[in-house]
Amino acid sequence: MSNKKFRGTDVLLHEKRVFEPKEDVLNRSLVKNWDEEIEKGKDIEKYWAEKAEQFVWFKKWNKILDESNKPFYQWFTGGKINLTYNAVDRWIETGKRNSLAIIYINERGEEIKLTFYELYTHVNKMANALKNLGVVKGDVVSIYMPMCIESIISMLACAKIGAIHNVVYSGLSVGSFVERMNDSKSKILIAADGTYRRGKIIDLKNIVDEAILRCPSIQSVVVINHVKESYELAELSGIELLYDRLVEGESSYCEPVWLNSEDPLFILYTSGSVGEPKGVIHTTAGYMVGVATTLKYNFDIHDDDLWWCTGDIGWITGHSYSVYGPLLLGTTSIIYEGGPDFPDPGIWWKIIEKYGVTKFYTSPTAIRHLMRFGERYAKLYDLSSLRILGTVGETLNPEAWMWFYRNIGNKNCPIIDTWWQTENGMHLIAPTPTISLKPGSVAKPFPGIEADIFDDDGNSLPPGQGGHLVIKKPWPAMFRTLLNNDERFLDTYWNDFPECVFKSGDLARKDEDGYFWIQGRSDDILKVAGHRIGSSEVESALVSHPAISEASVIGKKDPVKGEVIKAFVILKGGYKFDSKLIEELKEHVGHELGPVAVIGEITSVDNLPKTRSGKIMRRILRAKDTGEELGDTSTLDM
Ligand code: WTA
């Protein structure tokens, strides 16, 4: 081993609050003793096989985990299964036949409710229609739609017949949309004509019209008239078909195609910090087992729950926990087309009150945004139906955690801060409702997940030292490769450490209790006077000042210190950005994190560059600061 020891990150956020599970949460919980469950997970094959038994298999697997070609792991090989059958058809035979599968709502207050039976017939009609368009197993179908029932129907219809869906976020520009359709050689596009956003109609049809001219592989476009009442035939091009007419007259029965466990289920593009977007590939059986199991235990899902995940289907959160996860558990969910602050920042709380949502899963960026408007909106509504709250996507800074806990959960709801990635498919590190919670920590790896912190040489670091967050054992919902790019798959995730350890690209540390604390992307690390500091910790310290609602930090070259911290902050209403506040913020960060965290410069901004899924893009702040090229901006929310 070389001497080049990764010393880890030097500054640690000293968050000491701990919240123990309440009596009623413990009583209700499916699993009382999480440590036992974690212990069971040590035999990963046995653990996941037990979970897989709970689904309907056309043919059972021969091998639980095939490690013969690492890291191209395979799960449940030899098995035959259909995901849509397990998410929808299965419930038709049970008492859930007429229960609600989906409650769709939009910002205009319109509502559509679908029972499992209704969803089943819609999916079957669409699946038959796709077959009539010539779609066969293995074909790629792109979906460019907002959160609406047809987008979910389309995903499930693809999965029913073995077509691979490629959902492209409906806010992406023409260029990125075209790139994703061409890279995946999509045969069919299913697109909505528009979406509602903040009281306006956003036209998607014109983007589609432009895009298909540049996508030679597309043979047909199915147009969903989502915002427009009707279309004249003359308004459609030769390859465009209207969804309503297409499914009309189709049979409401469709035989599921029994797929091999490892047949691809979907492609989902995720942007890298450098280079082209990556087409992440997920397969059928392992994804199904991983997603359903993590949702069930992390959010303690019962039959009477009303689940609401605000993640858009354009992102992995939407795939795993707005669409597949809840349906696989037979849970009713809310699908909402709209943002958190229109017509006012109370809209989400109003929906929770009206429908009696019990489990609510959202993003830290949405919470920090809503915090800016104070507590008064939450106070207008009765949120007592809520039992569990959760977040994903970024660090839930301790202050935001407390705000969510107090104002939305009324100190009764555990907060499940889940760490995972598009590549992971499912939660990998997260608390469960029955364990102690620490604001700002993602708690422990899920049973069957072996996570660790490594230095650059692949040595495991002791508690308290930050380093690379790695996963040492395979898990069922893991991505299988990057589309057409095994080499990039190996280089980005597997080659840095021996023995096929997955490198997440995030920095984290463990504490003495084995709780994980995410410190940010390793690309965003700060190096001040030789000290390595995780961006999240400085940002959490800034957000813990009462004047600040959001913050982002980057390293800025400095002739003396090598790098100093430059902070971009968004002020809460009622505060003035002046030299007094700047001094106070610098002192506050020094007080919270220690003398190493010297902030060189603070700028007040109205907005931070974010991905459309709400993540702060520090790389854009850095590039703008130095005047360098912005790189891949396809997911930047402009
Ligand atoms: C970040 C989202 C801190 C992390 C499901 C990861 C988080 C990236 C958390 C993946 C969390 C996700 N705390 N950071 N709880 N969850 N991240 O692919 O940097 O859109 O690598 O998947 O988001 O983002 P992705």
XYZ file of C-alpha atoms in Angstrom, residues 11-501:
491
model
C -14.285 19.518 9.144
C -17.177 17.782 10.762
C -20.578 19.087 11.435
C -21.228 18.572 15.119
C -24.843 17.602 15.029
C -25.765 15.886 18.274
C -29.560 15.731 18.297
C -31.094 12.270 18.403
C -34.787 11.417 18.121
C -35.990 8.101 19.471
C -38.935 6.294 17.863
C -42.282 6.968 19.487
C -44.399 4.265 21.046
C -47.158 4.301 18.412
C -44.638 4.172 15.562
C -43.043 1.123 17.146
C -46.395 -0.546 17.712
C -47.506 -0.091 14.146
C -44.252 -1.049 12.492
C -43.898 -4.167 10.321
C -40.419 -4.792 11.682
C -39.871 -4.198 15.365
C -36.211 -5.043 15.557
C -34.265 -3.551 12.694
C -30.936 -4.849 13.956
C -32.246 -8.385 13.540
C -33.277 -7.580 10.001
C -29.813 -6.168 9.282
C -28.315 -9.320 10.727
C -30.512 -11.437 8.429
C -29.325 -9.338 5.497
C -25.761 -10.547 6.011
C -26.655 -13.642 4.044
C -27.562 -11.562 1.031
C -28.711 -14.380 -1.199
C -30.992 -15.861 1.399
C -32.321 -12.441 2.365
C -33.235 -11.342 -1.162
C -34.550 -14.758 -2.159
C -36.960 -14.581 0.758
C -38.197 -11.203 -0.460
C -38.428 -12.452 -4.053
C -40.696 -15.298 -2.932
C -43.418 -12.745 -2.292
C -43.960 -12.113 -6.002
C -45.680 -14.123 -8.689
C -43.147 -15.939 -10.873
C -44.036 -17.669 -14.098
C -40.926 -19.750 -13.555
C -38.794 -19.611 -10.450
C -35.092 -18.727 -10.663
C -32.293 -21.313 -10.706
C -29.664 -19.060 -9.211
C -30.193 -16.153 -6.858
C -26.988 -14.288 -7.642
C -24.676 -15.037 -10.528
C -21.234 -13.583 -9.881
C -19.419 -15.359 -12.664
C -18.758 -12.172 -14.643
C -18.244 -9.465 -12.014
C -19.219 -6.634 -11.891
C -21.830 -7.646 -14.468
C -23.839 -9.297 -11.734
C -27.064 -11.103 -12.516
C -29.935 -11.790 -10.165
C -32.554 -14.517 -10.106
C -31.244 -16.057 -13.313
C -33.346 -18.671 -14.999
C -36.487 -17.052 -13.602
C -39.364 -15.761 -15.711
C -41.525 -12.938 -14.509
C -43.520 -9.898 -15.569
C -43.317 -6.720 -13.590
C -46.634 -5.250 -14.693
C -48.313 -8.525 -13.820
C -46.954 -8.119 -10.295
C -47.758 -4.415 -10.069
C -51.262 -4.507 -11.525
C -52.763 -7.813 -12.735
C -52.026 -9.601 -9.483
C -54.334 -7.285 -7.513
C -57.288 -7.966 -9.778
C -57.578 -11.414 -8.252
C -57.673 -10.019 -4.739
C -59.786 -7.748 -2.580
C -57.885 -4.809 -4.008
C -59.539 -5.142 -7.397
C -61.743 -2.103 -6.814
C -59.443 -0.146 -4.517
C -57.766 2.960 -5.791
C -54.390 2.518 -7.408
C -53.859 6.133 -8.421
C -55.332 9.486 -7.550
C -54.123 11.949 -10.143
C -54.424 15.639 -9.315
C -53.141 18.703 -11.090
C -52.586 22.329 -10.231
C -55.928 23.228 -11.791
C -57.651 21.133 -9.170
C -58.701 18.440 -11.641
C -58.735 14.893 -10.376
C -58.828 11.406 -11.930
C -59.133 8.299 -9.801
C -58.255 4.861 -11.117
C -58.891 1.561 -9.374
C -56.522 -1.336 -9.895
C -59.070 -2.849 -12.245
C -59.364 0.339 -14.286
C -55.599 0.696 -14.432
C -55.389 -2.921 -15.573
C -57.740 -2.382 -18.512
C -56.025 0.854 -19.555
C -52.613 -0.786 -19.469
C -53.843 -3.774 -21.455
C -55.386 -1.614 -24.140
C -52.218 0.403 -24.486
C -50.059 -2.727 -24.516
C -52.206 -4.175 -27.319
C -52.021 -0.896 -29.211
C -48.241 -0.885 -28.960
C -48.138 -4.431 -30.248
C -50.237 -3.333 -33.214
C -47.697 -0.641 -33.909
C -45.134 -3.393 -34.265
C -43.494 -3.090 -30.859
C -41.886 -6.354 -29.764
C -39.830 -7.439 -26.785
C -36.557 -5.522 -26.608
C -37.728 -2.476 -28.621
C -37.104 0.908 -27.044
C -40.097 3.179 -26.470
C -39.384 6.765 -25.427
C -41.856 8.555 -23.199
C -41.946 12.350 -23.035
C -44.697 13.236 -20.642
C -45.438 15.013 -17.414
C -46.909 13.292 -14.375
C -50.236 12.049 -15.712
C -52.088 8.776 -15.805
C -51.176 8.072 -19.414
C -47.486 8.268 -18.631
C -47.862 5.605 -15.965
C -50.084 3.519 -18.223
C -47.445 3.762 -20.944
C -44.602 2.646 -18.686
C -46.619 -0.304 -17.438
C -47.770 -1.194 -20.963
C -44.149 -1.356 -22.098
C -43.198 -3.554 -19.159
C -46.141 -5.834 -19.885
C -44.888 -6.670 -23.380
C -41.169 -6.512 -22.720
C -40.531 -3.197 -24.458
C -37.807 -1.113 -22.809
C -39.027 2.310 -21.756
C -36.872 5.373 -21.909
C -38.575 8.193 -20.049
C -37.192 11.609 -20.930
C -38.065 14.374 -18.494
C -40.682 16.562 -20.131
C -38.813 19.731 -19.228
C -35.695 18.843 -21.242
C -34.862 20.864 -24.299
C -35.076 19.550 -27.863
C -31.337 18.848 -28.096
C -31.162 16.688 -24.981
C -34.394 14.941 -25.890
C -33.094 14.097 -29.377
C -29.779 12.904 -27.986
C -31.526 10.490 -25.605
C -33.860 9.123 -28.279
C -31.096 8.609 -30.820
C -28.634 7.093 -28.378
C -31.272 4.565 -27.321
C -32.465 3.979 -30.933
C -36.080 4.438 -29.910
C -38.677 2.969 -32.222
C -41.764 4.636 -30.794
C -42.321 7.886 -28.951
C -45.251 8.429 -26.621
C -45.631 12.118 -25.864
C -48.100 14.482 -24.272
C -49.024 17.630 -26.129
C -48.387 19.824 -23.125
C -48.352 20.240 -19.394
C -49.539 22.744 -16.812
C -47.031 24.825 -14.965
C -47.802 27.734 -12.691
C -51.097 28.570 -14.305
C -49.762 28.346 -17.835
C -49.862 25.646 -20.446
C -46.422 24.573 -21.596
C -46.533 23.382 -25.173
C -44.673 20.104 -25.594
C -46.075 19.284 -29.006
C -43.872 21.828 -30.769
C -40.795 20.292 -29.100
C -41.924 16.836 -30.186
C -42.510 18.010 -33.755
C -39.012 19.419 -33.939
C -37.400 16.441 -32.220
C -38.845 13.714 -34.432
C -37.413 15.356 -37.536
C -34.008 14.593 -36.047
C -34.751 11.038 -34.859
C -34.656 8.684 -37.828
C -35.358 5.555 -35.769
C -38.798 6.758 -34.606
C -41.518 4.990 -36.594
C -44.638 6.232 -34.810
C -45.518 8.909 -32.298
C -48.436 8.405 -29.953
C -49.788 11.813 -28.963
C -51.679 12.179 -25.700
C -54.079 15.096 -25.896
C -53.468 16.100 -22.342
C -53.958 19.846 -22.486
C -55.935 20.204 -25.687
C -59.488 18.932 -26.008
C -59.228 17.543 -29.501
C -57.170 17.503 -32.665
C -58.054 17.732 -36.300
C -56.368 15.056 -38.347
C -54.633 17.752 -40.340
C -52.804 18.853 -37.208
C -50.950 15.549 -37.020
C -48.096 14.378 -39.190
C -48.093 11.021 -41.002
C -46.439 9.146 -38.166
C -48.489 10.691 -35.357
C -51.447 8.890 -33.822
C -53.812 10.059 -31.141
C -53.737 7.979 -27.969
C -57.492 8.055 -27.464
C -58.181 6.773 -30.939
C -55.376 4.286 -30.828
C -56.608 2.481 -27.735
C -60.266 2.678 -28.690
C -61.545 -0.745 -29.591
C -58.456 -2.528 -28.284
C -59.068 -5.562 -26.147
C -58.897 -4.990 -22.421
C -56.985 -8.235 -21.992
C -53.331 -8.607 -22.845
C -51.322 -11.706 -22.084
C -48.178 -10.684 -20.218
C -44.897 -11.521 -21.900
C -42.981 -13.652 -19.416
C -39.569 -12.065 -19.374
C -36.268 -13.409 -18.210
C -35.268 -11.951 -14.870
C -32.392 -10.152 -16.551
C -34.297 -8.749 -19.533
C -33.956 -4.943 -19.555
C -36.868 -3.025 -18.063
C -35.819 0.529 -18.775
C -33.104 2.962 -19.737
C -32.832 6.197 -17.822
C -30.328 8.877 -18.677
C -28.455 10.632 -15.944
C -26.048 13.452 -16.538
C -22.431 13.032 -15.598
C -20.317 15.946 -14.464
C -18.271 15.494 -17.598
C -19.047 13.945 -20.953
C -22.252 12.723 -22.480
C -25.277 11.710 -20.395
C -25.162 8.100 -19.312
C -27.889 5.619 -20.274
C -28.349 3.639 -17.085
C -29.846 0.181 -17.670
C -32.091 -1.572 -15.180
C -33.429 -5.083 -15.568
C -36.644 -6.729 -14.493
C -36.658 -9.076 -11.511
C -33.947 -7.630 -9.271
C -35.262 -4.108 -9.732
C -38.762 -5.227 -8.818
C -37.658 -7.026 -5.663
C -35.345 -4.232 -4.487
C -37.730 -1.358 -5.053
C -40.767 -2.988 -3.455
C -38.817 -4.242 -0.444
C -37.129 -0.933 0.361
C -40.377 1.002 0.054
C -42.214 -1.478 2.238
C -39.738 -1.424 5.113
C -38.361 2.108 4.986
C -41.823 3.592 4.876
C -43.588 0.818 6.739
C -46.286 0.439 4.117
C -49.653 -0.953 5.199
C -52.844 -1.534 3.261
C -54.506 1.591 4.578
C -51.705 3.930 3.539
C -52.023 6.780 1.096
C -48.604 7.276 -0.417
C -47.363 10.428 -2.104
C -43.972 10.688 -3.736
C -43.443 14.038 -5.436
C -40.677 12.699 -7.728
C -41.383 13.187 -11.426
C -41.375 10.088 -13.659
C -38.505 11.721 -15.566
C -36.155 10.742 -12.719
C -35.341 7.531 -10.941
C -37.332 8.546 -7.857
C -40.433 8.742 -10.009
C -39.734 5.335 -11.589
C -39.015 3.514 -8.357
C -41.233 5.231 -5.831
C -43.976 7.106 -7.715
C -44.786 4.289 -10.124
C -43.378 0.805 -9.542
C -42.830 0.613 -5.775
C -46.323 1.566 -4.573
C -48.110 -0.483 -7.247
C -46.013 -3.536 -6.431
C -47.221 -3.221 -2.859
C -50.818 -2.612 -3.900
C -50.728 0.844 -2.314
C -52.812 3.833 -3.356
C -50.734 6.807 -4.422
C -51.142 10.381 -5.353
C -49.720 11.503 -8.658
C -49.476 15.260 -8.745
C -48.811 17.363 -11.810
C -47.606 20.698 -10.481
C -44.998 22.367 -8.302
C -44.828 23.037 -4.566
C -45.737 26.718 -4.613
C -48.546 27.278 -7.071
C -51.124 28.725 -6.617
C -49.428 29.323 -3.263
C -46.827 27.603 -1.074
C -49.569 25.810 0.836
C -50.716 23.626 -2.052
C -48.923 20.446 -0.966
C -50.231 20.749 2.589
C -53.708 21.367 1.259
C -53.545 18.136 -0.762
C -52.268 16.204 2.258
C -55.206 17.438 4.319
C -57.819 16.873 1.641
C -56.895 13.272 0.816
C -55.421 12.221 4.141
C -51.939 11.370 2.868
C -50.122 9.126 5.348
C -46.625 8.848 3.854
C -45.006 11.741 2.052
C -41.697 11.535 0.162
C -40.088 14.618 -1.368
C -36.766 16.440 -1.876
C -34.665 18.646 0.406
C -34.660 21.318 -2.264
C -38.463 21.531 -2.127
C -38.386 21.718 1.661
C -35.759 24.474 1.696
C -37.782 26.346 -0.896
C -40.956 26.088 1.183
C -39.083 27.092 4.336
C -38.512 30.487 2.784
C -42.201 31.226 3.135
C -42.205 30.368 6.812
C -44.572 28.142 8.739
C -47.797 29.959 8.140
C -48.860 27.914 5.116
C -48.363 24.610 6.897
C -50.342 25.956 9.860
C -53.394 26.523 7.681
C -53.941 22.797 7.223
C -54.570 19.748 9.322
C -51.629 17.462 8.623
C -52.424 14.920 11.305
C -52.973 12.087 8.777
C -49.207 11.993 8.159
C -47.278 9.124 9.718
C -43.920 9.099 7.963
C -42.013 11.710 5.971
C -39.077 11.119 3.676
C -36.580 12.824 1.409
C -34.103 12.020 -1.344
C -31.704 13.729 -3.696
C -29.460 15.890 -1.570
C -28.405 16.288 2.000
C -31.342 17.194 4.187
C -29.457 19.763 6.246
C -30.222 19.508 9.967
C -32.124 22.804 9.945
C -34.327 21.689 7.078
C -34.793 18.337 8.843
C -36.001 20.133 11.979
C -38.318 22.374 10.009
C -39.890 19.403 8.239
C -40.107 17.441 11.492
C -41.730 20.231 13.493
C -43.957 21.967 10.997
C -45.090 19.173 8.724
C -44.747 16.102 10.896
C -45.808 17.887 14.086
C -42.967 16.011 15.855
C -44.838 12.741 15.336
C -43.443 11.524 12.060
C -40.069 9.869 11.608
C -38.039 11.443 8.810
C -36.632 8.912 6.405
C -33.709 10.571 4.628
C -32.855 8.062 1.901
C -29.505 7.921 0.133
C -29.353 6.283 -3.283
C -28.699 7.000 -6.943
C -30.137 6.384 -10.402
C -27.545 3.634 -10.716
C -28.699 1.986 -7.488
C -32.380 1.775 -8.457
C -33.474 1.559 -4.810
C -32.692 3.074 -1.401
C -29.304 1.850 -0.200
C -28.798 3.798 3.011
C -31.743 5.079 5.009
C -33.301 4.927 8.427
C -36.337 2.838 9.109
C -39.099 4.300 11.322
C -38.181 2.219 14.359
C -34.574 3.337 14.806
C -33.125 6.481 16.387
C -32.916 9.379 13.983
C -30.150 11.958 13.727
C -30.970 15.097 11.723
C -28.651 15.279 8.709
C -27.703 11.599 8.745
C -29.007 8.934 6.354
C -28.571 6.353 9.128
C -27.711 2.797 8.186
C -27.395 0.644 5.072
C -30.517 -1.336 4.245
C -30.335 -5.033 5.161
C -28.242 -6.810 2.546
C -26.305 -3.659 1.683
C -22.691 -3.479 2.712
C -21.548 0.137 2.623
C -18.173 1.469 3.711
C -15.919 4.504 3.640
C -12.635 4.121 1.746
C -9.508 6.193 1.400
C -8.010 6.569 -2.088
C -6.190 3.263 -1.731
C -9.252 1.273 -0.829
C -8.571 1.042 2.900
C -11.606 1.170 5.101
C -11.559 4.376 7.175
C -12.478 4.462 10.852
C -15.548 6.293 12.183
C -15.287 10.055 12.034
C -13.179 10.183 8.885
C -14.707 11.179 5.592
C -13.886 9.350 2.380
C -15.360 7.614 -0.647
C -18.741 6.047 -0.061
C -18.562 2.562 -1.541
C -20.817 -0.493 -1.695
C -19.020 -3.775 -1.272
C -21.661 -6.334 -2.180
C -24.094 -6.451 -5.116
C -27.773 -5.640 -4.599
C -30.755 -6.724 -6.710
C -31.898 -3.358 -8.132
C -28.405 -2.359 -9.204
C -27.914 -1.058 -12.745
C -26.398 -3.644 -15.051
C -24.349 -1.378 -17.312
C -24.446 1.882 -19.271
C -26.088 1.595 -22.666
C -23.496 0.812 -25.353
C -20.712 1.621 -22.953
C -19.445 -1.176 -20.758
C -16.084 0.536 -20.635
C -17.454 3.701 -19.097
C -19.483 1.559 -16.695
C -16.297 -0.133 -15.503
C -14.196 3.044 -15.432
C -16.672 5.242 -13.625
C -17.876 2.859 -10.967
C -15.771 -0.274 -10.601
C -12.147 0.135 -11.573
C -10.908 2.435 -8.832
C -10.964 -0.205 -6.135
C -10.102 -3.886 -6.391
C -12.555 -6.731 -5.942
C -15.497 -5.052 -7.614
C -16.368 -2.482 -5.038
